[in-house]
Amino acid sequence: MASSDWLDIRGWTESIVGWSMDLVYDILPSNDIGLGPLGTLNIQNEFGSIQGALETFIFTTIMCTVVFGTMMITLMVVPYIERKFIARLMDRLGATTTLRSLWIGEGHTTAGQWWNQLPFGIGAIVGWVVKTLNSVAGNESKHIAVDRVHNRGYHGIWFLFPGFFQALADFLKFATKEHIVPAKADRVVFETAPVIIIATTVMVYAFVPFGPHIWAANPELSLVFMMAVFGVAPLGVFFAGWSSNNKYTLIGGMRSAAQLTAYEIPLLVSVLAIAVISGSFNILEIVDFQIETSNTWNIFIMPLGAALFLITMIAEVERIPFDMPEAEAELVEGWWTEYGGIRWGLMFAVEMMRAYAACILFALFFLGGWQLPFEDTLVGLPFVGGIFEMLATATPGVAILLAKAYLMFAFFVWIRASLHRIRTDQILEFGWRWLLPASIVNLAVAILLRLEVWNSTAAGGWPIWAAPVLFGAFIVAFIVLAIDEDEEALELNRRMYHTQTLEKASPGTHRD
Amino acid sequence: MNDRQEYNTGHPHATPNFRNLIIRPMWITMKTALRTVPFLGRLGILKNNYHGKQVNLKDDFTLSRIGDNHLSEGHTYSADRESTDLLPFLERPVTVMYPYERLEDMEPWLFVPGNYNGRIGIVWETCTACKACVRACPNDCLHMTSEVRVNVLDTAEEGDEWHGYGSEFETGGYAAKPREDFEEIEEFDLVNEHSAVPQQYDFAEVIDISGDTATVRWMDGSGIEEIGTSELKPAETDIVSGRIDMGRCMFCGLCAEACPFESFFMTNEYDGMSGYSRDDLWFDADRTRVLPAVHQERVDMELAKRAKKEKTKREKKAAKAAKEAEA
């Protein structure tokens, strides 16, 4: 493990567990206890024989708890990003409405004198600011209803980020709801399906490192193990869709199974390309390859692979534009229509967790994990290099990784706000005719790079031209695709819609 | 022709290519988000350059269809609501407060397409009560009662101001003969009389007209009779009441298709179809108005059509009379 971090949670936990176990060993009685015909028992020796296994068990349990807790706490940011960013993308400004309501109330009155609760006497200053804002940028609307809507987000507790703890409130609500199984559902499978989905999703995080020293398990083939576990959930989705005995859930489950074949293979092939170029099936070593060995993030040497991984991961976590299994416009809620209460709530959380895992994996595989962007270059700069070095040393890896993951999730939200849901036959055609050949090309490029440009026997990192040339070629291809204009249509320059229908748009116009 | 021709509606924005499906939507949403950022939101590249400017929706194709008289004539896009550099999102339209504001007032380029099936609009002036729409309606939401009646103009006696302006007898039309036993409705005791309401006329369908005599079929079933036209008055079907139960309407537009006189429309209006009770959704003639311009155009069109028809009929009649006079 070449990369390191001052936030050495594994090391700290290991030493604390080891120290306390040694302490237990020391305070145990060291004398032999006679047990008559059974011989003698030395408790200290007996404890010593299992101490190693016990230490490992306790240490692993603590690390699992730490990783799970980190995941659950940082997960709350994900729906917050989703709601607030999509509001801006779609011009529905929730948070700013709330922000504005801090100083705007109905009919030019402010929304309660909340600044009086502020400590250290700053309430007077803040109150003056608020009143000034209300007079300068106040609500000039004539409609009392508009004021009321602008004011609705404020609940008197401004220091909770508006809407941040909504997920917690939702969870509490779902937890108290009744559990209903449809009368004609296949009860055993109906109850098993959420367990499969939720359990396998949480299992994924066992292999996801949050930092160089924050991870629960690190088997040799953690990448393979994780992708295998990641791919189990669609099976649970199919179970849920089938067992609910509802046409919407059935169609949703079938769609899930159908699109599974289209994206899972390109996903695994593009993951395989990562393994090939890194020379390892271990996630930590893949990150170390980018930080230590190649000195370049994988996105710059495999831009096509990054695009493929992104697209197939969006399909894997069933987000727009690949959310056909739960297309709420056609199927009520798709495969989870019949679920309610805490099962629905947990499956919603699981959907977020899967998207979150996809973002973290993208950051690990392609964005250099817990390395600051262009860290080596910035540290090597004259004069200011020391500042960046200090920054890189002081910032814990988990913060950098999660910042990258949240940025990726914002990208997911951006895609969700912009693109439309595609049809079943379109995703099948896209998957088989485009994604699969492209992923095989990507794999071939990775093999070529591994064998010819960089191999383990050669000294140093990549040749200086490798990353810019590959990335530049990808950008050029992207631009060529992006300026795809229909010249003929541009010449005609006709409008899409008629602005006004004076000709009746129906057969049988009875003209003489 | 290439492959994309089959999808192509003719407009560059409607061509399903990578630019239109991926790049453009993503740029538009990002632009929308960036406009809410302080200071950055005021950049020119993020602006939609239509606020406060003259509306120009006319292109060659539109002009060839409807001529110069376009609805967007003289209209201006609403001013941008952004107020400050620091907080550019402040006065941005957050939500359209629909009953008080309307989307097409605030963002006029988001017009409702003309072929949208919205509220039913009827030009009652040109309606002939043929009930084709009522028969076409699959949900039974159209209700129309019509009667054969004698027009007021046709009852004018000689010496009255409006005498001679009434309609003429025509084959396939209706005629009425005044009853001798008719007593005025005011004298009829509606409460105590146990008989039908007195009728002023006996009505008949006109089968044939030859000179001053007409062959009529009495509508009370008393058979066919030849009778002098001086005893008769011309009659016609009139709408007594026409109502629409909007609560049952599914906006299929079959009624508009069925109308042979172009007086029945699905307008592109989405407003004014709500109420606090089911009774509020019963639309009478008053609530089926269409845009005044459209209304006037339709009335003119239908009147021109009828005038043309009448003109050809009279020309034929005159030619026939001239021929007879020659003979």
mmCIF file of N, CA and C in Angstrom, chain B residues 88-168:
data_model
loop_
_atom_site.group_PDB
_atom_site.id
_atom_site.type_symbol
_atom_site.label_atom_id
_atom_site.label_comp_id
_atom_site.label_asym_id
_atom_site.label_seq_id
_atom_site.Cartn_x
_atom_site.Cartn_y
_atom_site.Cartn_z
ATOM 1 N N PRO B 88 -29.021 36.655 -8.719
ATOM 2 C CA PRO B 88 -29.760 36.717 -9.988
ATOM 3 C C PRO B 88 -30.993 35.832 -10.017
ATOM 4 N N PHE B 89 -31.039 34.881 -9.080
ATOM 5 C CA PHE B 89 -32.179 33.967 -9.079
ATOM 6 C C PHE B 89 -33.380 34.560 -8.368
ATOM 7 N N LEU B 90 -33.179 35.748 -7.775
ATOM 8 C CA LEU B 90 -34.223 36.264 -6.893
ATOM 9 C C LEU B 90 -35.563 36.409 -7.586
ATOM 10 N N GLU B 91 -35.582 37.147 -8.671
ATOM 11 C CA GLU B 91 -36.856 37.443 -9.300
ATOM 12 C C GLU B 91 -37.134 36.530 -10.474
ATOM 13 N N ARG B 92 -36.363 35.445 -10.566
ATOM 14 C CA ARG B 92 -36.630 34.530 -11.668
ATOM 15 C C ARG B 92 -37.957 33.838 -11.441
ATOM 16 N N PRO B 93 -38.664 33.539 -12.529
ATOM 17 C CA PRO B 93 -39.914 32.811 -12.339
ATOM 18 C C PRO B 93 -39.649 31.454 -11.709
ATOM 19 N N VAL B 94 -40.128 31.260 -10.515
ATOM 20 C CA VAL B 94 -39.915 30.000 -9.822
ATOM 21 C C VAL B 94 -40.989 29.023 -10.252
ATOM 22 N N THR B 95 -42.200 29.423 -10.044
ATOM 23 C CA THR B 95 -43.338 28.610 -10.386
ATOM 24 C C THR B 95 -44.333 29.534 -11.062
ATOM 25 N N VAL B 96 -45.018 29.033 -12.023
ATOM 26 C CA VAL B 96 -46.065 29.835 -12.624
ATOM 27 C C VAL B 96 -47.292 29.708 -11.744
ATOM 28 N N MET B 97 -47.675 30.829 -11.145
ATOM 29 C CA MET B 97 -48.832 30.824 -10.240
ATOM 30 C C MET B 97 -50.074 30.812 -11.109
ATOM 31 N N TYR B 98 -50.455 29.619 -11.521
ATOM 32 C CA TYR B 98 -51.291 29.488 -12.686
ATOM 33 C C TYR B 98 -52.582 30.318 -12.732
ATOM 34 N N PRO B 99 -53.405 30.309 -11.725
ATOM 35 C CA PRO B 99 -54.621 31.095 -11.944
ATOM 36 C C PRO B 99 -54.328 32.584 -12.098
ATOM 37 N N TYR B 100 -53.218 33.041 -11.506
ATOM 38 C CA TYR B 100 -52.889 34.466 -11.556
ATOM 39 C C TYR B 100 -51.973 34.773 -12.730
ATOM 40 N N GLU B 101 -51.093 33.835 -13.035
ATOM 41 C CA GLU B 101 -50.186 34.022 -14.165
ATOM 42 C C GLU B 101 -50.402 32.868 -15.126
ATOM 43 N N ARG B 102 -50.080 33.117 -16.367
ATOM 44 C CA ARG B 102 -50.180 32.035 -17.341
ATOM 45 C C ARG B 102 -48.836 31.878 -18.029
ATOM 46 N N LEU B 103 -48.495 30.631 -18.317
ATOM 47 C CA LEU B 103 -47.171 30.351 -18.852
ATOM 48 C C LEU B 103 -46.930 31.107 -20.155
ATOM 49 N N GLU B 104 -47.956 31.175 -21.008
ATOM 50 C CA GLU B 104 -47.712 31.809 -22.306
ATOM 51 C C GLU B 104 -47.619 33.313 -22.181
ATOM 52 N N ASP B 105 -48.042 33.885 -21.052
ATOM 53 C CA ASP B 105 -47.810 35.301 -20.837
ATOM 54 C C ASP B 105 -46.364 35.545 -20.428
ATOM 55 N N MET B 106 -45.831 34.639 -19.589
ATOM 56 C CA MET B 106 -44.491 34.834 -19.064
ATOM 57 C C MET B 106 -43.430 34.366 -20.051
ATOM 58 N N GLU B 107 -43.679 33.255 -20.695
ATOM 59 C CA GLU B 107 -42.714 32.720 -21.642
ATOM 60 C C GLU B 107 -43.450 32.398 -22.933
ATOM 61 N N PRO B 108 -43.652 33.408 -23.775
ATOM 62 C CA PRO B 108 -44.578 33.260 -24.908
ATOM 63 C C PRO B 108 -44.133 32.253 -25.952
ATOM 64 N N TRP B 109 -42.854 31.863 -25.913
ATOM 65 C CA TRP B 109 -42.421 30.875 -26.895
ATOM 66 C C TRP B 109 -42.915 29.494 -26.509
ATOM 67 N N LEU B 110 -43.434 29.350 -25.304
ATOM 68 C CA LEU B 110 -43.985 28.062 -24.887
ATOM 69 C C LEU B 110 -45.480 28.042 -25.166
ATOM 70 N N PHE B 111 -45.860 28.367 -26.379
ATOM 71 C CA PHE B 111 -47.276 28.389 -26.707
ATOM 72 C C PHE B 111 -47.819 26.972 -26.774
ATOM 73 N N VAL B 112 -49.121 26.887 -26.621
ATOM 74 C CA VAL B 112 -49.776 25.601 -26.794
ATOM 75 C C VAL B 112 -49.895 25.355 -28.296
ATOM 76 N N PRO B 113 -49.507 24.187 -28.769
ATOM 77 C CA PRO B 113 -49.580 23.947 -30.204
ATOM 78 C C PRO B 113 -51.001 24.102 -30.723
ATOM 79 N N GLY B 114 -51.104 24.528 -31.962
ATOM 80 C CA GLY B 114 -52.423 24.782 -32.525
ATOM 81 C C GLY B 114 -53.265 23.544 -32.671
ATOM 82 N N ASN B 115 -52.619 22.376 -32.794
ATOM 83 C CA ASN B 115 -53.407 21.166 -32.970
ATOM 84 C C ASN B 115 -53.683 20.460 -31.649
ATOM 85 N N TYR B 116 -53.464 21.165 -30.555
ATOM 86 C CA TYR B 116 -53.762 20.602 -29.243
ATOM 87 C C TYR B 116 -55.277 20.544 -29.043
ATOM 88 N N ASN B 117 -55.777 19.425 -28.565
ATOM 89 C CA ASN B 117 -57.211 19.300 -28.313
ATOM 90 C C ASN B 117 -57.532 19.842 -26.935
ATOM 91 N N GLY B 118 -58.012 21.069 -26.886
ATOM 92 C CA GLY B 118 -58.352 21.662 -25.599
ATOM 93 C C GLY B 118 -59.856 21.844 -25.474
ATOM 94 N N ARG B 119 -60.230 22.951 -24.883
ATOM 95 C CA ARG B 119 -61.646 23.228 -24.639
ATOM 96 C C ARG B 119 -62.422 23.266 -25.954
ATOM 97 N N ILE B 120 -63.647 22.796 -25.892
ATOM 98 C CA ILE B 120 -64.476 22.780 -27.096
ATOM 99 C C ILE B 120 -64.933 24.194 -27.405
ATOM 100 N N GLY B 121 -64.834 24.574 -28.674
ATOM 101 C CA GLY B 121 -65.318 25.882 -29.096
ATOM 102 C C GLY B 121 -66.297 25.712 -30.246
ATOM 103 N N ILE B 122 -67.414 26.403 -30.190
ATOM 104 C CA ILE B 122 -68.434 26.255 -31.214
ATOM 105 C C ILE B 122 -68.811 27.633 -31.748
ATOM 106 N N VAL B 123 -68.856 27.736 -33.067
ATOM 107 C CA VAL B 123 -69.368 28.953 -33.687
ATOM 108 C C VAL B 123 -70.861 28.710 -33.928
ATOM 109 N N TRP B 124 -71.661 29.208 -32.992
ATOM 110 C CA TRP B 124 -73.088 28.868 -33.046
ATOM 111 C C TRP B 124 -73.768 29.495 -34.260
ATOM 112 N N GLU B 125 -73.217 30.566 -34.783
ATOM 113 C CA GLU B 125 -73.841 31.243 -35.915
ATOM 114 C C GLU B 125 -73.948 30.335 -37.129
ATOM 115 N N THR B 126 -72.971 29.472 -37.289
ATOM 116 C CA THR B 126 -72.973 28.648 -38.485
ATOM 117 C C THR B 126 -73.476 27.242 -38.206
ATOM 118 N N CYS B 127 -73.875 26.978 -36.978
ATOM 119 C CA CYS B 127 -74.380 25.648 -36.640
ATOM 120 C C CYS B 127 -75.781 25.471 -37.224
ATOM 121 N N THR B 128 -76.022 24.297 -37.827
ATOM 122 C CA THR B 128 -77.342 24.056 -38.400
ATOM 123 C C THR B 128 -78.110 23.009 -37.618
ATOM 124 N N ALA B 129 -77.634 22.651 -36.457
ATOM 125 C CA ALA B 129 -78.292 21.670 -35.605
ATOM 126 C C ALA B 129 -78.476 20.330 -36.297
ATOM 127 N N CYS B 130 -77.503 19.921 -37.089
ATOM 128 C CA CYS B 130 -77.612 18.611 -37.743
ATOM 129 C C CYS B 130 -77.311 17.482 -36.772
ATOM 130 N N LYS B 131 -76.719 17.800 -35.628
ATOM 131 C CA LYS B 131 -76.444 16.837 -34.560
ATOM 132 C C LYS B 131 -75.431 15.764 -34.953
ATOM 133 N N ALA B 132 -74.620 16.043 -35.967
ATOM 134 C CA ALA B 132 -73.583 15.072 -36.320
ATOM 135 C C ALA B 132 -72.600 14.902 -35.168
ATOM 136 N N CYS B 133 -72.321 16.009 -34.469
ATOM 137 C CA CYS B 133 -71.390 15.944 -33.340
ATOM 138 C C CYS B 133 -71.970 15.116 -32.204
ATOM 139 N N VAL B 134 -73.271 15.302 -31.961
ATOM 140 C CA VAL B 134 -73.910 14.564 -30.868
ATOM 141 C C VAL B 134 -73.857 13.071 -31.148
ATOM 142 N N ARG B 135 -74.084 12.743 -32.401
ATOM 143 C CA ARG B 135 -74.046 11.322 -32.758
ATOM 144 C C ARG B 135 -72.618 10.788 -32.690
ATOM 145 N N ALA B 136 -71.631 11.622 -32.977
ATOM 146 C CA ALA B 136 -70.246 11.149 -33.002
ATOM 147 C C ALA B 136 -69.677 10.980 -31.606
ATOM 148 N N CYS B 137 -70.251 11.666 -30.615
ATOM 149 C CA CYS B 137 -69.631 11.690 -29.288
ATOM 150 C C CYS B 137 -69.701 10.323 -28.629
ATOM 151 N N PRO B 138 -68.553 9.724 -28.302
ATOM 152 C CA PRO B 138 -68.588 8.406 -27.674
ATOM 153 C C PRO B 138 -68.937 8.444 -26.199
ATOM 154 N N ASN B 139 -68.817 9.594 -25.566
ATOM 155 C CA ASN B 139 -69.050 9.671 -24.128
ATOM 156 C C ASN B 139 -70.384 10.306 -23.787
ATOM 157 N N ASP B 140 -71.188 10.602 -24.763
ATOM 158 C CA ASP B 140 -72.486 11.247 -24.536
ATOM 159 C C ASP B 140 -72.346 12.540 -23.763
ATOM 160 N N CYS B 141 -71.338 13.319 -24.065
ATOM 161 C CA CYS B 141 -71.230 14.559 -23.314
ATOM 162 C C CYS B 141 -71.844 15.730 -24.061
ATOM 163 N N LEU B 142 -72.167 15.545 -25.326
ATOM 164 C CA LEU B 142 -72.834 16.624 -26.057
ATOM 165 C C LEU B 142 -74.341 16.416 -25.976
ATOM 166 N N HIS B 143 -75.037 17.482 -25.676
ATOM 167 C CA HIS B 143 -76.488 17.416 -25.594
ATOM 168 C C HIS B 143 -77.050 18.546 -26.427
ATOM 169 N N MET B 144 -77.937 18.243 -27.330
ATOM 170 C CA MET B 144 -78.517 19.288 -28.151
ATOM 171 C C MET B 144 -79.991 18.992 -28.367
ATOM 172 N N THR B 145 -80.819 19.987 -28.092
ATOM 173 C CA THR B 145 -82.239 19.864 -28.378
ATOM 174 C C THR B 145 -82.554 20.834 -29.500
ATOM 175 N N SER B 146 -83.207 20.328 -30.564
ATOM 176 C CA SER B 146 -83.592 21.236 -31.645
ATOM 177 C C SER B 146 -85.070 21.018 -31.954
ATOM 178 N N GLU B 147 -85.671 22.040 -32.458
ATOM 179 C CA GLU B 147 -87.082 21.979 -32.821
ATOM 180 C C GLU B 147 -87.251 22.541 -34.212
ATOM 181 N N VAL B 148 -88.308 22.078 -34.884
ATOM 182 C CA VAL B 148 -88.695 22.739 -36.121
ATOM 183 C C VAL B 148 -89.540 23.934 -35.709
ATOM 184 N N ARG B 149 -89.134 25.109 -36.107
ATOM 185 C CA ARG B 149 -89.828 26.310 -35.670
ATOM 186 C C ARG B 149 -90.002 27.256 -36.856
ATOM 187 N N VAL B 150 -90.899 28.178 -36.648
ATOM 188 C CA VAL B 150 -91.098 29.198 -37.665
ATOM 189 C C VAL B 150 -90.296 30.418 -37.256
ATOM 190 N N ASN B 151 -89.457 30.869 -38.137
ATOM 191 C CA ASN B 151 -88.612 32.017 -37.850
ATOM 192 C C ASN B 151 -89.458 33.274 -37.706
ATOM 193 N N VAL B 152 -89.011 34.184 -36.888
ATOM 194 C CA VAL B 152 -89.760 35.421 -36.665
ATOM 195 C C VAL B 152 -89.944 36.190 -37.965
ATOM 196 N N LEU B 153 -88.915 36.168 -38.796
ATOM 197 C CA LEU B 153 -89.008 36.895 -40.064
ATOM 198 C C LEU B 153 -90.109 36.334 -40.951
ATOM 199 N N ASP B 154 -90.312 35.027 -40.804
ATOM 200 C CA ASP B 154 -91.314 34.386 -41.668
ATOM 201 C C ASP B 154 -92.739 34.663 -41.215
ATOM 202 N N THR B 155 -92.905 35.127 -39.983
ATOM 203 C CA THR B 155 -94.258 35.417 -39.498
ATOM 204 C C THR B 155 -94.686 36.847 -39.816
ATOM 205 N N ALA B 156 -93.784 37.637 -40.402
ATOM 206 C CA ALA B 156 -94.117 39.040 -40.685
ATOM 207 C C ALA B 156 -95.246 39.114 -41.713
ATOM 208 N N GLU B 157 -96.254 39.917 -41.356
ATOM 209 C CA GLU B 157 -97.396 40.072 -42.270
ATOM 210 C C GLU B 157 -97.066 41.149 -43.291
ATOM 211 N N GLU B 158 -97.901 41.238 -44.296
ATOM 212 C CA GLU B 158 -97.712 42.297 -45.287
ATOM 213 C C GLU B 158 -97.904 43.653 -44.644
ATOM 214 N N GLY B 159 -97.019 44.573 -44.921
ATOM 215 C CA GLY B 159 -97.074 45.882 -44.294
ATOM 216 C C GLY B 159 -96.094 46.025 -43.146
ATOM 217 N N ASP B 160 -95.656 44.879 -42.570
ATOM 218 C CA ASP B 160 -94.639 44.954 -41.511
ATOM 219 C C ASP B 160 -93.301 45.374 -42.103
ATOM 220 N N GLU B 161 -92.460 45.856 -41.233
ATOM 221 C CA GLU B 161 -91.170 46.358 -41.707
ATOM 222 C C GLU B 161 -90.314 45.261 -42.328
ATOM 223 N N TRP B 162 -90.383 44.071 -41.705
ATOM 224 C CA TRP B 162 -89.488 42.997 -42.124
ATOM 225 C C TRP B 162 -90.152 42.039 -43.099
ATOM 226 N N HIS B 163 -91.281 42.445 -43.661
ATOM 227 C CA HIS B 163 -91.944 41.532 -44.573
ATOM 228 C C HIS B 163 -91.083 41.320 -45.812
ATOM 229 N N GLY B 164 -91.029 40.078 -46.228
ATOM 230 C CA GLY B 164 -90.284 39.782 -47.443
ATOM 231 C C GLY B 164 -88.840 39.388 -47.208
ATOM 232 N N TYR B 165 -88.399 39.489 -45.963
ATOM 233 C CA TYR B 165 -87.013 39.097 -45.680
ATOM 234 C C TYR B 165 -86.892 37.649 -45.210
ATOM 235 N N GLY B 166 -88.004 36.993 -45.108
ATOM 236 C CA GLY B 166 -87.966 35.625 -44.614
ATOM 237 C C GLY B 166 -87.401 34.668 -45.647
ATOM 238 N N SER B 167 -87.238 33.431 -45.210
ATOM 239 C CA SER B 167 -86.657 32.442 -46.117
ATOM 240 C C SER B 167 -87.726 31.918 -47.072
ATOM 241 N N GLU B 168 -87.267 31.166 -48.068
ATOM 242 C CA GLU B 168 -88.182 30.639 -49.070
ATOM 243 C C GLU B 168 -88.387 29.155 -48.841
#
